[in-house]
Coordinates of C-alpha atoms and ligand atoms in Angstrom, one line a residue:
M1 CA 62.6 126.7 78.4
T2 CA 60.6 127.7 75.5
T3 CA 60.8 126.6 71.9
T4 CA 60.0 129.4 69.6
P5 CA 59.2 128.7 65.9
V6 CA 62.0 130.1 63.8
Q7 CA 59.8 132.4 61.8
P8 CA 56.1 132.8 61.1
S9 CA 55.3 132.9 57.4
A10 CA 55.8 136.5 56.3
G11 CA 53.4 135.9 53.4
G12 CA 53.3 137.8 50.2
E13 CA 56.1 139.8 48.6
A14 CA 59.3 140.0 50.7
S15 CA 60.1 143.6 50.0
P16 CA 57.5 146.2 49.1
S17 CA 59.4 148.3 46.6
S18 CA 57.9 151.5 48.2
V19 CA 59.9 150.8 51.4
H20 CA 63.3 152.6 51.4
D21 CA 64.3 152.1 55.0
A22 CA 65.7 148.8 56.2
R23 CA 63.9 149.1 59.6
E24 CA 60.6 149.8 57.9
R25 CA 61.2 146.8 55.6
R26 CA 61.8 144.5 58.5
A27 CA 58.7 145.9 60.3
A28 CA 56.6 145.4 57.2
L29 CA 57.7 141.8 56.9
A30 CA 56.9 141.3 60.6
L31 CA 60.2 139.7 61.2
P32 CA 60.3 138.6 64.8
Y33 CA 63.0 138.4 67.5
T34 CA 63.7 134.7 67.4
R35 CA 64.8 132.9 70.6
V36 CA 65.5 129.2 70.2
D37 CA 66.3 127.0 73.1
D38 CA 66.3 123.6 71.4
V39 CA 68.4 121.3 69.4
F40 CA 67.2 118.4 67.1
V41 CA 68.1 115.1 68.6
D42 CA 66.7 111.6 68.1
G43 CA 63.8 112.8 66.0
A44 CA 62.6 115.7 68.1
W45 CA 63.3 119.3 69.0
I46 CA 64.4 119.0 72.6
P47 CA 65.8 121.6 75.1
A48 CA 69.5 122.0 74.8
R49 CA 71.6 120.9 77.8
A50 CA 73.7 124.0 77.5
A51 CA 72.7 127.1 79.4
G52 CA 74.6 129.6 77.2
R53 CA 73.2 131.3 74.1
N54 CA 74.8 132.7 71.0
P55 CA 73.4 135.8 69.4
V56 CA 72.2 135.9 65.8
T57 CA 72.9 139.3 64.1
D58 CA 71.5 140.9 61.0
P59 CA 74.7 142.1 59.2
A60 CA 72.8 144.7 57.2
T61 CA 71.7 146.6 60.4
G62 CA 74.0 145.3 63.1
E63 CA 70.9 144.4 65.1
V64 CA 70.8 141.2 67.2
W65 CA 67.5 139.5 66.2
G66 CA 67.8 136.0 67.7
E67 CA 69.7 133.6 70.0
V68 CA 70.4 129.9 69.9
P69 CA 72.0 127.4 72.3
D70 CA 75.8 127.6 72.5
G71 CA 75.9 123.8 72.6
S72 CA 77.9 121.9 75.2
A73 CA 79.8 118.6 75.3
E74 CA 76.5 117.0 76.6
D75 CA 74.6 118.3 73.6
V76 CA 77.3 116.8 71.3
D77 CA 77.1 113.5 73.2
A78 CA 73.4 113.3 73.0
A79 CA 73.3 114.0 69.2
V80 CA 76.1 111.5 68.4
H81 CA 74.6 108.9 70.6
A82 CA 71.2 109.3 68.7
A83 CA 73.0 109.0 65.4
R84 CA 75.1 106.1 66.6
H85 CA 72.0 104.2 67.8
A86 CA 70.1 105.0 64.5
F87 CA 73.0 103.6 62.5
D88 CA 73.8 100.5 64.6
A89 CA 70.2 99.5 65.4
G90 CA 67.7 101.6 63.5
P91 CA 66.0 100.9 60.2
W92 CA 67.8 103.5 58.0
P93 CA 70.9 101.7 56.9
R94 CA 68.8 98.6 56.4
L95 CA 66.4 100.1 54.0
S96 CA 67.1 99.6 50.3
P97 CA 68.7 102.5 48.5
S98 CA 65.4 102.9 46.5
E99 CA 63.5 103.2 49.8
R100 CA 65.8 105.8 51.0
A101 CA 65.6 107.6 47.7
A102 CA 61.8 107.9 48.1
Y103 CA 62.5 109.8 51.4
L104 CA 64.9 112.1 49.6
L105 CA 62.2 113.0 47.1
R106 CA 59.8 113.7 49.9
I107 CA 62.4 115.9 51.6
A108 CA 62.9 117.8 48.4
D109 CA 59.2 118.6 48.3
E110 CA 59.1 119.6 51.9
I111 CA 62.1 121.9 51.5
E112 CA 60.4 123.7 48.5
S113 CA 57.3 124.3 50.6
R114 CA 59.5 126.3 53.1
A115 CA 61.4 128.3 50.5
E116 CA 60.3 131.8 51.3
D117 CA 60.7 131.6 55.1
L118 CA 64.1 129.9 54.6
A119 CA 65.2 132.7 52.3
L120 CA 64.2 135.4 54.7
T121 CA 66.0 133.7 57.6
N122 CA 69.1 133.0 55.6
T123 CA 69.3 136.6 54.4
R124 CA 68.8 138.0 57.8
E125 CA 71.6 135.7 59.2
N126 CA 74.3 136.3 56.7
G127 CA 73.2 139.2 54.5
S128 CA 73.2 137.2 51.3
P129 CA 71.0 139.1 48.8
I130 CA 67.4 137.8 48.9
T131 CA 67.6 137.0 45.1
E132 CA 70.4 134.6 46.1
T133 CA 68.7 133.0 49.1
R134 CA 65.3 132.7 47.2
G135 CA 67.1 130.1 45.1
A136 CA 68.5 128.1 48.1
A137 CA 65.4 125.9 48.6
A138 CA 65.1 125.0 44.9
N139 CA 68.8 124.3 44.8
A140 CA 68.7 122.1 47.9
A141 CA 65.6 120.3 46.5
G142 CA 67.5 119.7 43.2
I143 CA 70.4 118.2 45.1
F144 CA 68.2 115.7 47.0
R145 CA 66.4 114.8 43.7
Y146 CA 69.7 114.3 41.9
F147 CA 71.1 112.0 44.6
A148 CA 67.8 110.0 44.6
T149 CA 68.6 109.1 41.0
L150 CA 71.8 107.3 42.3
A151 CA 69.9 104.7 44.1
E152 CA 70.1 102.6 41.0
Y153 CA 73.9 102.8 41.1
L154 CA 73.9 101.6 44.7
E155 CA 71.6 98.7 43.9
R156 CA 73.4 97.5 40.8
E157 CA 74.9 94.1 41.4
D158 CA 78.7 94.3 41.3
V159 CA 80.3 90.9 40.8
R160 CA 83.9 90.8 39.5
P161 CA 85.7 87.8 38.3
F162 CA 89.3 87.3 39.5
P163 CA 91.4 88.4 36.4
F164 CA 93.8 85.5 36.5
A165 CA 92.0 82.8 38.5
P166 CA 89.0 81.4 36.6
G167 CA 86.2 80.1 38.8
Q168 CA 86.6 82.7 41.5
E169 CA 84.7 86.0 41.9
S170 CA 84.1 88.8 44.3
V171 CA 80.9 90.4 45.3
V172 CA 81.5 94.1 45.9
R173 CA 79.3 95.8 48.5
R174 CA 79.0 99.6 48.9
D175 CA 78.1 100.0 52.6
P176 CA 77.4 103.3 54.4
V177 CA 80.4 104.6 56.2
G178 CA 78.5 105.3 59.4
V179 CA 77.9 108.3 61.6
C180 CA 78.9 111.5 59.8
A181 CA 79.7 114.9 61.4
L182 CA 78.7 117.6 58.9
I183 CA 80.3 121.0 59.6
A184 CA 79.4 124.0 57.5
P185 CA 80.5 127.6 57.1
W186 CA 78.2 130.7 57.0
N187 CA 78.4 131.8 53.4
F188 CA 75.9 129.3 51.9
P189 CA 74.5 127.7 55.0
I190 CA 71.9 125.6 53.2
N191 CA 73.8 124.4 50.1
L192 CA 77.0 123.5 52.0
V193 CA 75.1 121.2 54.4
V194 CA 72.8 119.7 51.7
I195 CA 75.6 118.7 49.4
K196 CA 76.8 116.5 52.4
L197 CA 73.4 115.5 53.8
A198 CA 71.8 114.2 50.6
P199 CA 74.5 111.7 49.6
A200 CA 75.0 110.7 53.3
L201 CA 71.3 109.9 53.6
L202 CA 71.2 108.0 50.3
A203 CA 74.2 106.0 51.3
G204 CA 72.5 104.9 54.5
C205 CA 74.5 107.0 56.9
T206 CA 73.2 109.0 59.9
V207 CA 74.5 112.5 60.7
V208 CA 75.0 115.3 63.2
I209 CA 75.0 118.7 61.6
K210 CA 76.9 121.7 63.1
P211 CA 76.2 124.9 61.3
A212 CA 78.5 128.0 61.6
S213 CA 77.8 130.3 64.5
P214 CA 76.5 133.2 62.4
T215 CA 74.0 131.0 60.6
P216 CA 72.3 128.6 63.0
L217 CA 68.6 129.2 62.1
S218 CA 68.0 128.8 58.3
I219 CA 69.2 125.2 58.5
R220 CA 66.3 124.4 60.8
F221 CA 64.0 124.5 57.8
I222 CA 66.0 121.6 56.3
V223 CA 65.8 119.6 59.5
D224 CA 62.1 120.3 59.7
A225 CA 61.7 119.1 56.1
V226 CA 63.6 115.9 57.0
A227 CA 61.3 115.4 59.9
A228 CA 58.1 116.1 57.9
A229 CA 59.3 113.6 55.3
G230 CA 59.1 110.9 58.0
V231 CA 62.9 110.1 58.2
P232 CA 63.3 107.9 61.2
A233 CA 64.4 109.3 64.6
G234 CA 68.2 109.8 65.1
V235 CA 69.1 109.7 61.4
V236 CA 69.5 113.5 61.3
N237 CA 70.5 115.5 64.3
L238 CA 71.3 119.2 64.6
V239 CA 73.4 121.0 67.3
T240 CA 74.4 124.7 67.4
G241 CA 77.4 126.2 69.0
S242 CA 80.9 127.4 68.6
G243 CA 83.9 126.0 66.8
R244 CA 85.0 124.3 70.0
M245 CA 81.8 122.2 69.8
G246 CA 82.8 121.4 66.2
D247 CA 86.1 120.2 67.5
L248 CA 84.4 117.9 70.1
L249 CA 82.2 116.5 67.3
V250 CA 85.2 115.8 65.0
K251 CA 87.0 113.9 67.8
H252 CA 83.9 112.2 69.3
R253 CA 84.4 108.4 69.5
G254 CA 81.0 107.8 68.1
V255 CA 81.7 109.5 64.8
D256 CA 82.9 107.5 61.8
K257 CA 83.5 110.3 59.2
V258 CA 83.8 114.0 59.0
A259 CA 82.7 116.3 56.1
F260 CA 83.8 119.9 56.5
T261 CA 83.5 123.1 54.5
G262 CA 85.2 126.1 55.7
S263 CA 88.6 127.8 56.0
T264 CA 91.9 126.2 55.2
P265 CA 93.4 126.7 58.7
V266 CA 90.4 125.0 60.4
G267 CA 90.5 122.3 57.7
R268 CA 94.1 121.6 58.5
R269 CA 93.3 121.2 62.2
I270 CA 90.4 118.8 61.4
A271 CA 92.5 116.8 59.0
A272 CA 95.2 116.4 61.7
A273 CA 92.7 115.2 64.2
C274 CA 91.2 112.8 61.7
G275 CA 94.6 111.6 60.7
E276 CA 95.4 110.7 64.3
L277 CA 92.1 108.8 64.5
L278 CA 92.3 107.3 61.0
R279 CA 88.9 108.8 60.4
P280 CA 87.9 109.5 56.8
V281 CA 87.5 113.2 56.1
T282 CA 86.3 115.4 53.3
L283 CA 87.5 119.0 53.2
E284 CA 86.2 121.8 51.0
L285 CA 88.4 124.8 51.8
G286 CA 89.3 128.2 50.6
G287 CA 90.3 129.4 47.2
K288 CA 91.9 132.2 45.1
S289 CA 90.8 131.4 41.6
S290 CA 91.6 133.2 38.4
A291 CA 89.7 134.2 35.3
I292 CA 92.0 134.0 32.4
V293 CA 90.9 136.5 29.7
L294 CA 92.3 135.4 26.3
P295 CA 92.9 138.1 23.8
D296 CA 89.9 137.1 21.7
A297 CA 87.4 137.2 24.6
D298 CA 84.0 138.7 24.1
L299 CA 84.1 141.3 26.9
D300 CA 80.4 142.2 26.4
A301 CA 79.5 138.6 27.2
M302 CA 82.0 138.6 30.1
S303 CA 80.4 141.7 31.6
K304 CA 77.1 139.8 31.9
V305 CA 78.6 136.9 34.0
L306 CA 81.3 138.8 35.8
I307 CA 79.4 139.4 39.1
R308 CA 78.1 135.8 39.3
S309 CA 81.4 134.2 38.5
S310 CA 83.8 136.6 40.3
M311 CA 81.9 138.3 43.1
R312 CA 78.9 136.1 43.8
N313 CA 77.3 136.6 47.2
T314 CA 79.2 139.8 47.8
G315 CA 82.4 138.0 47.1
Q316 CA 81.8 135.4 49.8
T317 CA 81.9 132.3 47.6
C318 CA 84.8 129.9 47.7
Y319 CA 85.2 129.1 44.0
I320 CA 84.7 132.5 42.4
S321 CA 87.5 133.9 40.2
T322 CA 88.5 137.0 42.1
R323 CA 91.7 137.4 40.2
V324 CA 91.1 138.5 36.6
L325 CA 94.2 137.9 34.4
A326 CA 93.9 140.3 31.4
P327 CA 96.2 140.5 28.3
A328 CA 98.2 143.7 28.1
S329 CA 96.7 144.4 24.7
R330 CA 93.3 144.7 26.3
Y331 CA 94.1 145.5 29.9
R332 CA 92.5 148.9 29.9
E333 CA 89.3 147.6 28.2
V334 CA 89.0 144.9 30.8
V335 CA 89.6 147.3 33.7
D336 CA 87.0 149.8 32.3
M337 CA 84.4 147.1 31.7
A338 CA 84.9 145.5 35.2
G339 CA 84.9 148.9 36.9
A340 CA 81.7 150.0 35.1
V341 CA 79.8 146.7 35.8
I342 CA 80.7 146.7 39.5
A343 CA 80.1 150.4 40.1
A344 CA 76.6 150.1 38.5
A345 CA 75.5 147.1 40.6
P346 CA 73.3 148.3 43.5
Q347 CA 74.6 147.8 47.1
G348 CA 72.1 147.9 49.9
D349 CA 69.6 146.1 52.0
P350 CA 69.9 142.4 51.2
L351 CA 66.2 142.0 51.8
D352 CA 65.5 144.4 48.8
P353 CA 65.2 142.3 45.6
A354 CA 67.0 145.1 43.7
T355 CA 70.2 144.6 45.8
V356 CA 73.2 142.9 44.1
F357 CA 75.8 143.5 46.8
G358 CA 74.9 143.2 50.4
P359 CA 77.0 143.5 53.6
N360 CA 79.7 141.2 54.7
A361 CA 78.3 138.4 56.9
T362 CA 80.0 139.3 60.1
K363 CA 81.7 142.2 61.8
S364 CA 85.0 140.3 61.9
Q365 CA 84.7 139.5 58.2
F366 CA 84.0 143.2 57.5
E367 CA 87.2 144.2 59.3
T368 CA 89.2 141.5 57.6
V369 CA 88.0 142.6 54.1
L370 CA 88.7 146.3 54.9
G371 CA 92.2 145.3 56.0
Y372 CA 92.7 143.7 52.6
V373 CA 91.4 146.8 50.8
E374 CA 93.8 149.0 52.8
S375 CA 96.7 146.6 52.1
G376 CA 95.9 146.7 48.4
L377 CA 96.0 150.5 48.4
A378 CA 99.2 150.6 50.5
E379 CA 100.9 148.2 48.2
G380 CA 100.1 150.3 45.1
A381 CA 96.9 148.8 43.7
R382 CA 94.6 151.4 42.1
A383 CA 90.9 151.3 43.2
V384 CA 88.9 151.8 39.9
T385 CA 85.8 151.8 42.0
G386 CA 85.2 151.3 45.7
G387 CA 88.2 151.1 48.1
R388 CA 86.6 151.8 51.5
A389 CA 83.8 151.0 53.9
A390 CA 80.4 151.9 52.4
S391 CA 78.4 154.6 54.2
L392 CA 74.8 153.8 53.5
G393 CA 71.7 155.4 55.0
G394 CA 68.2 154.1 55.4
G395 CA 68.8 152.0 58.5
L396 CA 72.0 150.4 57.2
E397 CA 74.3 152.8 59.0
D398 CA 75.6 150.1 61.4
G399 CA 75.7 147.3 58.8
Y400 CA 78.9 145.6 57.7
F401 CA 79.2 147.1 54.2
V402 CA 82.4 147.4 52.2
E403 CA 82.1 149.2 48.8
P404 CA 82.4 146.7 46.0
T405 CA 86.0 147.3 44.9
V406 CA 87.9 146.7 41.7
F407 CA 91.7 146.9 42.0
A408 CA 93.7 147.5 38.8
D409 CA 97.5 147.6 38.5
V410 CA 97.7 144.5 40.8
I411 CA 100.9 142.5 40.7
P412 CA 101.3 138.9 41.9
S413 CA 103.3 139.7 45.0
M414 CA 100.5 141.8 46.6
R415 CA 98.5 140.3 49.4
V416 CA 95.3 141.0 47.6
A417 CA 96.6 138.9 44.7
R418 CA 97.6 136.0 46.8
E419 CA 95.2 135.6 49.7
E420 CA 91.6 134.7 49.9
I421 CA 89.7 138.0 50.8
F422 CA 86.1 136.6 50.9
G423 CA 84.6 140.0 50.3
P424 CA 83.5 142.2 47.3
V425 CA 87.1 142.8 46.0
L426 CA 88.2 142.0 42.5
T427 CA 91.8 142.2 41.4
I428 CA 93.0 142.6 37.8
L429 CA 96.4 141.5 36.9
K430 CA 98.2 141.9 33.5
Y431 CA 100.0 139.3 31.4
D432 CA 102.1 140.0 28.3
D433 CA 100.5 138.8 25.1
A434 CA 103.0 140.3 22.7
S435 CA 103.8 136.7 21.7
P436 CA 100.5 134.8 21.8
S437 CA 101.8 131.4 22.9
R438 CA 104.1 132.9 25.6
G439 CA 101.2 135.0 26.7
V440 CA 99.1 131.9 27.3
D441 CA 102.0 130.3 29.2
E442 CA 102.3 133.4 31.4
A443 CA 98.6 133.5 32.1
V444 CA 98.5 129.8 33.0
A445 CA 101.6 130.2 35.2
L446 CA 100.0 133.2 37.0
A447 CA 96.7 131.2 37.5
N448 CA 98.7 128.3 39.0
N449 CA 100.9 130.4 41.1
T450 CA 98.8 129.9 44.3
E451 CA 98.6 127.4 47.1
F452 CA 94.9 127.0 46.3
G453 CA 93.3 125.0 43.5
L454 CA 89.5 125.3 43.6
G455 CA 87.9 127.1 40.6
G456 CA 88.7 129.2 37.6
L457 CA 87.5 130.6 34.3
V458 CA 88.7 131.0 30.8
F459 CA 87.1 133.7 28.6
S460 CA 87.6 133.1 24.9
A461 CA 85.7 133.1 21.6
D462 CA 87.6 129.9 20.6
P463 CA 86.2 126.8 22.3
E464 CA 89.2 124.6 21.5
A465 CA 91.7 127.2 22.7
A466 CA 89.7 127.7 25.9
L467 CA 89.5 124.0 26.6
A468 CA 93.3 123.7 26.1
V469 CA 93.9 126.4 28.6
A470 CA 91.3 125.0 31.0
D471 CA 93.2 121.7 30.9
R472 CA 96.4 123.4 32.0
V473 CA 94.9 125.1 35.1
D474 CA 95.5 123.1 38.2
T475 CA 92.1 123.3 40.0
G476 CA 89.3 121.0 40.8
S477 CA 86.9 122.7 38.4
I478 CA 87.0 125.5 35.9
G479 CA 84.4 127.2 33.6
I480 CA 84.6 128.3 30.0
N481 CA 82.9 131.7 29.6
F482 CA 80.7 131.0 32.7
F483 CA 80.9 129.1 36.0
A484 CA 78.3 127.0 37.7
S485 CA 78.4 123.9 39.8
N486 CA 76.8 120.8 38.3
H487 CA 75.1 118.3 40.8
S488 CA 76.4 115.4 38.7
A489 CA 80.0 116.5 38.3
P490 CA 82.6 116.2 41.0
F491 CA 83.4 119.5 42.9
G492 CA 86.4 119.8 45.1
G493 CA 89.7 121.5 45.6
R494 CA 93.3 120.6 45.0
H495 CA 96.2 121.5 47.2
D496 CA 95.2 123.9 50.0
S497 CA 91.6 124.0 48.7
G498 CA 90.8 120.6 50.1
L499 CA 90.7 116.9 50.1
G500 CA 88.1 114.7 48.3
T501 CA 85.1 115.7 46.3
E502 CA 81.4 116.5 46.6
Y503 CA 78.6 116.1 44.0
G504 CA 78.3 113.3 41.5
I505 CA 78.9 109.6 42.0
E506 CA 82.3 110.6 43.4
G507 CA 80.6 112.7 46.1
L508 CA 78.4 109.8 47.0
G509 CA 81.5 107.7 47.3
A510 CA 82.7 109.9 50.2
Y511 CA 79.9 108.3 52.3
L512 CA 80.6 104.7 51.3
T513 CA 82.9 102.0 52.5
Y514 CA 83.5 99.0 50.3
K515 CA 83.6 95.3 51.1
S516 CA 84.6 92.5 48.8
I517 CA 83.2 89.1 49.4
H518 CA 85.3 86.5 47.6
R519 CA 83.8 83.2 46.6
K520 CA 84.0 80.4 44.2
A521 CA 81.9 81.2 41.1
G522 CA 78.8 79.1 41.1
Ligands
NAP1 P1 85.6 128.4 59.4 O1 86.0 129.5 60.4 O2 86.7 127.5 59.0 O3 84.4 127.7 60.0 C1 83.7 126.6 59.3 C2 82.9 125.8 60.3 O4 83.8 125.1 61.2 C3 82.0 126.6 61.3 O5 80.9 125.8 61.5 C4 82.9 126.7 62.5 O6 82.2 127.0 63.7 C5 83.6 125.4 62.6 N1 84.8 125.3 63.3 C6 85.6 126.3 63.7 N2 86.7 125.9 64.4 C7 86.5 124.5 64.4 C8 87.3 123.5 64.9 N3 88.5 123.7 65.5 N4 86.9 122.2 64.7 C9 85.8 121.9 64.1 N5 85.0 122.9 63.6 C10 85.4 124.2 63.7 O7 85.1 129.1 58.1 P2 84.0 130.2 57.9 O8 84.7 131.4 58.4 O9 82.7 129.8 58.5 O10 83.8 130.2 56.3 C11 84.6 130.9 55.4 C12 85.6 129.9 54.7 O11 84.9 128.8 54.2 C13 86.4 130.5 53.6 O12 87.7 130.3 53.7 C14 85.8 129.8 52.4 O13 86.7 129.8 51.3 C15 85.5 128.5 52.9 N6 84.5 127.9 52.0 C16 84.9 126.9 51.2 C17 84.0 126.3 50.3 C18 84.3 125.1 49.5 O14 83.4 124.4 49.0 N7 85.5 124.9 49.1 C19 82.7 126.8 50.3 C20 82.3 127.8 51.1 C21 83.3 128.4 52.0 P3 82.0 128.5 64.2 O15 81.3 129.3 63.1 O16 81.1 128.3 65.4 O17 83.3 129.0 64.4
MG2 MG1 85.1 131.5 61.1

């Protein structure tokens, strides 16, 4: 078996602006067919046990451009065994948090030096616009650097007196939870691994990473960065393969904790398995978040953040507010603004830096999103822009493109208003603001009328009014006039959007287990 490097450095500018054909652009970048036969186990890239291979497809062109091992039970066993041994007998959990933090800082530097190759690979796997994936390495590095700062928290001595028994005290230890299975989706294949990997490593855990089937290659740059930083063998392991392999990993007797980002149905199955095993689990799942537009909102300012906060990554972002709740008094203005902003945003080759909307990441996702668009039209929503599959030329004819779509006249009972679409589809609902206070109540009730509870937005010129509304929305996070995630603030979903949190000290806590040692105070 051969081990092919994931990608030679393309060098220079990713996308010569003179190139107008997707095939020519790929040829100009010398993007190779990439066959990979290995997995990363016990500190080395070794041949996979599995004989089967899964294809890697460029969703912009439909072209298969790579293949990776479709991991077997033996591959899972080998990876878990390596992680188990590194945890039980290796140096990693026994280093001080500061020593581990120094590795995290080195990993951050190593990731940044791989930024451009990582971006090209990621875009070619899932069609995320290159302007998005060019930020992935810096973002990942930032997460490692942030968690490195928490070494001080882990090292702080924690001795607590008994409240009602003088002369006795407890020493509280924050121990690593053990071997962690990290299972990620395809929409942000770097970030959604790194927000698990960085706190797990700082805590002293060892891990087995399983990326989503459509995105098995970009994550190799992170693993290479870990290896280049000198992290001991067995601490980080990577296997590729199907969801069935994810299931084997979740239930493996050598695993102590599962951290998962993905869909709500798969999350439920994982939670059920972990419940049976009494295995701690963190779940970041789907969403259907709302942007509440208060009557005093500055629509001009809103137009500048609309795509980022409501359709980021071609609508394939879990926390975005894909439901805009507009006051009746300004409904038409909001619809006109959203329609104009979305219609003006270029859709095309995600490797072209001018592209705002790319393809959907997979053929099945493309079909699902088109099904939603058709259901919206059938249920009486009005497509202000979009409303069908996009027919693009220039080598993109076989890509998975849905026209960015804005639906007006959406009512809460429609499927497009209730279910997560995960594609470039924005819905705009109306609330009655004839009475201002009842209007706010109605908007909040609409926002909360969902099984999910992940993100949200409030647009208003009045910071206090916006904060009061934000406090009433039943979600794990919400933005006022913009949305972004903050490495130091907890991020997680309520209800069907998940269990537990990532980011912040709370996110580090997901990789810790506590021990209280009681003693007589000296
Ligand atoms: P998915 O189908 O749930 O898959 C997620 C991961 O789980 C993939 O690696 C998948 O492998 C694996 N998997 C599938 N079945 C499994 C099983 N029975 N046991 C263990 N692992 C299994 O989700 P997706 O389609 O990749 O991603 C889209 C979903 O992710 C959306 O619903 C979105 O909202 C959600 N998401 C949530 C967040 C958040 O932070 N809350 C962020 C991003 C995305 P295969 O790919 O090989 O099937
Ligand atoms: Mg899936």
